[in-house]
Amino acid sequence: MLYLWLKAFHIVSVVCWFAGLFYLPRLFVYHAQSEDAVSRERFCLMERKLYRFIMGPAMIAALIFGIWLISLNPSAYFGQGGWMHAKLTLVVILIGYHHMCGAQVKRFARGENNRSHVFYRWFNEVPVLLLLAIVILVVVRPF
C-alpha cells in the first residue's frame, strides 16, 4: 500500500513540476515582449513566485518520492533493461533545464535579459520533448 501512495504523490509532484516548466518559459516570452516598467515588474514577481514556491518544491518532492520508490525495490527498476538509466539521464537534463530557468528568472529580475521572445518560444519546447521521452520510457520500456 505504501508503494501506491508514493507512486501517487510522485505523479502529482511531477505534474506540478511540469506545469511550472511549461508556464515559466511562456512568462519569459511575454516578459521579453513587454515594454513598460509595470509589466516587467509584474512578470518578475510572477516568475519568482512560480519558480520558488511551486516549481522548486514540486521538483524536490518528485525527486524524493521517485528515489523512495526506487529504494523499495531497486531490482524492479534496474533489473529489466536500460530504460530506467535512460529515464534518469533525462531527469538529470530536466533538473539542469529547471536551473537554467532559475538563472533566467534572476537575469530578468536584474534587467539583464538579452534574448528575444522567439528564443523563449523555442526554449519552451524543451520540457515537452523531455516529458514525451520520459513517459515513453516508463510506459513502453523499449529496452
Short mmCIF file of C-alpha atoms in Angstrom, two decimals:
data_model
loop_
_atom_site.label_atom_id
_atom_site.label_comp_id
_atom_site.label_asym_id
_atom_site.label_seq_id
_atom_site.Cartn_x
_atom_site.Cartn_y
_atom_site.Cartn_z
CA MET A 1 0.00 0.00 0.00
CA LEU A 2 2.89 2.38 0.77
CA TYR A 3 4.19 1.85 -2.77
CA LEU A 4 0.90 3.02 -4.31
CA TRP A 5 0.75 6.14 -2.10
CA LEU A 6 4.34 7.01 -3.00
CA LYS A 7 3.62 6.48 -6.67
CA ALA A 8 0.53 8.72 -6.49
CA PHE A 9 2.47 11.50 -4.75
CA HIS A 10 5.34 11.11 -7.22
CA ILE A 11 2.96 11.53 -10.16
CA VAL A 12 1.25 14.57 -8.58
CA SER A 13 4.65 16.15 -7.89
CA VAL A 14 5.81 15.55 -11.45
CA VAL A 15 2.59 17.05 -12.84
CA CYS A 16 3.03 20.17 -10.69
CA TRP A 17 6.69 20.47 -11.65
CA PHE A 18 5.92 20.18 -15.35
CA ALA A 19 3.10 22.69 -15.06
CA GLY A 20 5.71 25.18 -13.89
CA LEU A 21 8.24 24.07 -16.51
CA PHE A 22 5.64 24.71 -19.21
CA TYR A 23 4.38 28.01 -17.83
CA LEU A 24 7.58 29.77 -16.74
CA PRO A 25 9.14 29.91 -20.24
CA ARG A 26 5.79 31.19 -21.53
CA LEU A 27 6.07 34.01 -18.98
CA PHE A 28 9.56 34.64 -20.35
CA VAL A 29 8.03 35.06 -23.84
CA TYR A 30 5.61 37.69 -22.57
CA HIS A 31 8.26 39.32 -20.38
CA ALA A 32 10.65 39.65 -23.31
CA GLN A 33 7.88 41.34 -25.30
CA SER A 34 6.87 43.75 -22.52
CA GLU A 35 7.79 47.38 -22.98
CA ASP A 36 6.60 49.17 -19.85
CA ALA A 37 8.08 49.05 -16.34
CA VAL A 38 4.83 47.99 -14.66
CA SER A 39 4.52 44.90 -16.88
CA ARG A 40 8.17 43.98 -16.39
CA GLU A 41 7.83 44.24 -12.60
CA ARG A 42 4.67 42.12 -12.67
CA PHE A 43 6.39 39.43 -14.74
CA CYS A 44 9.38 39.42 -12.39
CA LEU A 45 7.07 38.83 -9.44
CA MET A 46 5.13 36.08 -11.21
CA GLU A 47 8.31 34.34 -12.39
CA ARG A 48 9.96 34.46 -8.97
CA LYS A 49 6.91 33.13 -7.14
CA LEU A 50 6.31 30.36 -9.68
CA TYR A 51 9.93 29.26 -9.55
CA ARG A 52 10.45 29.45 -5.79
CA PHE A 53 7.10 28.40 -4.40
CA ILE A 54 5.75 25.92 -6.95
CA MET A 55 8.47 24.59 -9.22
CA GLY A 56 11.20 24.19 -6.60
CA PRO A 57 9.09 22.32 -4.03
CA ALA A 58 7.45 20.20 -6.75
CA MET A 59 10.85 19.21 -8.16
CA ILE A 60 12.16 18.28 -4.72
CA ALA A 61 9.02 16.29 -3.93
CA ALA A 62 9.19 14.46 -7.27
CA LEU A 63 12.82 13.53 -6.63
CA ILE A 64 12.18 12.41 -3.05
CA PHE A 65 9.18 10.26 -3.98
CA GLY A 66 10.99 8.86 -7.02
CA ILE A 67 14.07 7.90 -5.03
CA TRP A 68 11.87 6.42 -2.31
CA LEU A 69 10.02 4.31 -4.90
CA ILE A 70 13.28 3.01 -6.33
CA SER A 71 14.65 2.24 -2.88
CA LEU A 72 11.70 -0.03 -2.11
CA ASN A 73 12.52 -2.37 -4.99
CA PRO A 74 15.63 -1.42 -6.97
CA SER A 75 15.73 -4.65 -8.99
CA ALA A 76 12.27 -3.91 -10.41
CA TYR A 77 13.63 -0.71 -11.93
CA PHE A 78 17.21 -1.57 -12.81
CA GLY A 79 16.96 -5.32 -13.45
CA GLN A 80 14.75 -5.15 -16.53
CA GLY A 81 16.76 -3.36 -19.19
CA GLY A 82 18.21 0.09 -19.52
CA TRP A 83 15.01 2.13 -19.66
CA MET A 84 15.45 3.43 -16.10
CA HIS A 85 19.02 4.52 -16.78
CA ALA A 86 17.81 6.45 -19.83
CA LYS A 87 14.91 7.94 -17.85
CA LEU A 88 17.20 9.08 -15.03
CA THR A 89 19.56 10.63 -17.58
CA LEU A 90 16.64 12.65 -18.95
CA VAL A 91 15.63 13.62 -15.40
CA VAL A 92 19.15 14.97 -14.80
CA ILE A 93 18.82 17.00 -18.02
CA LEU A 94 15.42 18.22 -16.81
CA ILE A 95 16.94 19.32 -13.50
CA GLY A 96 19.55 21.26 -15.49
CA TYR A 97 16.76 22.89 -17.52
CA HIS A 98 14.98 23.77 -14.27
CA HIS A 99 18.10 25.54 -13.02
CA MET A 100 18.56 27.30 -16.36
CA CYS A 101 15.04 28.67 -15.86
CA GLY A 102 16.04 29.85 -12.39
CA ALA A 103 19.09 31.63 -13.77
CA GLN A 104 16.88 33.31 -16.34
CA VAL A 105 14.45 34.45 -13.62
CA LYS A 106 17.40 36.18 -11.94
CA ARG A 107 18.55 37.76 -15.22
CA PHE A 108 15.10 39.21 -15.84
CA ALA A 109 14.96 40.49 -12.24
CA ARG A 110 18.28 42.32 -12.78
CA GLY A 111 17.07 43.69 -16.13
CA GLU A 112 19.79 41.78 -17.99
CA ASN A 113 17.74 39.77 -20.47
CA ASN A 114 19.26 39.93 -23.94
CA ARG A 115 17.16 37.25 -25.66
CA SER A 116 14.09 37.72 -27.81
CA HIS A 117 10.65 36.27 -27.31
CA VAL A 118 11.37 33.93 -30.25
CA PHE A 119 14.20 32.29 -28.29
CA TYR A 120 11.85 31.64 -25.37
CA ARG A 121 9.21 30.19 -27.69
CA TRP A 122 11.76 27.53 -28.69
CA PHE A 123 13.12 27.22 -25.17
CA ASN A 124 9.56 26.40 -24.06
CA GLU A 125 9.58 23.23 -26.20
CA VAL A 126 12.43 21.52 -24.32
CA PRO A 127 10.32 20.19 -21.40
CA VAL A 128 7.68 18.94 -23.86
CA LEU A 129 10.27 16.77 -25.61
CA LEU A 130 11.70 15.55 -22.32
CA LEU A 131 8.25 14.67 -20.97
CA LEU A 132 7.39 12.77 -24.13
CA ALA A 133 10.60 10.75 -23.96
CA ILE A 134 10.28 10.05 -20.22
CA VAL A 135 6.66 8.88 -20.46
CA ILE A 136 7.50 6.59 -23.39
CA LEU A 137 10.43 5.11 -21.47
CA VAL A 138 8.31 4.47 -18.35
CA VAL A 139 5.24 3.08 -20.08
CA VAL A 140 6.69 1.25 -23.10
CA ARG A 141 10.08 0.30 -21.60
CA PRO A 142 11.56 -0.15 -25.07
CA PHE A 143 14.86 -1.55 -23.81
#
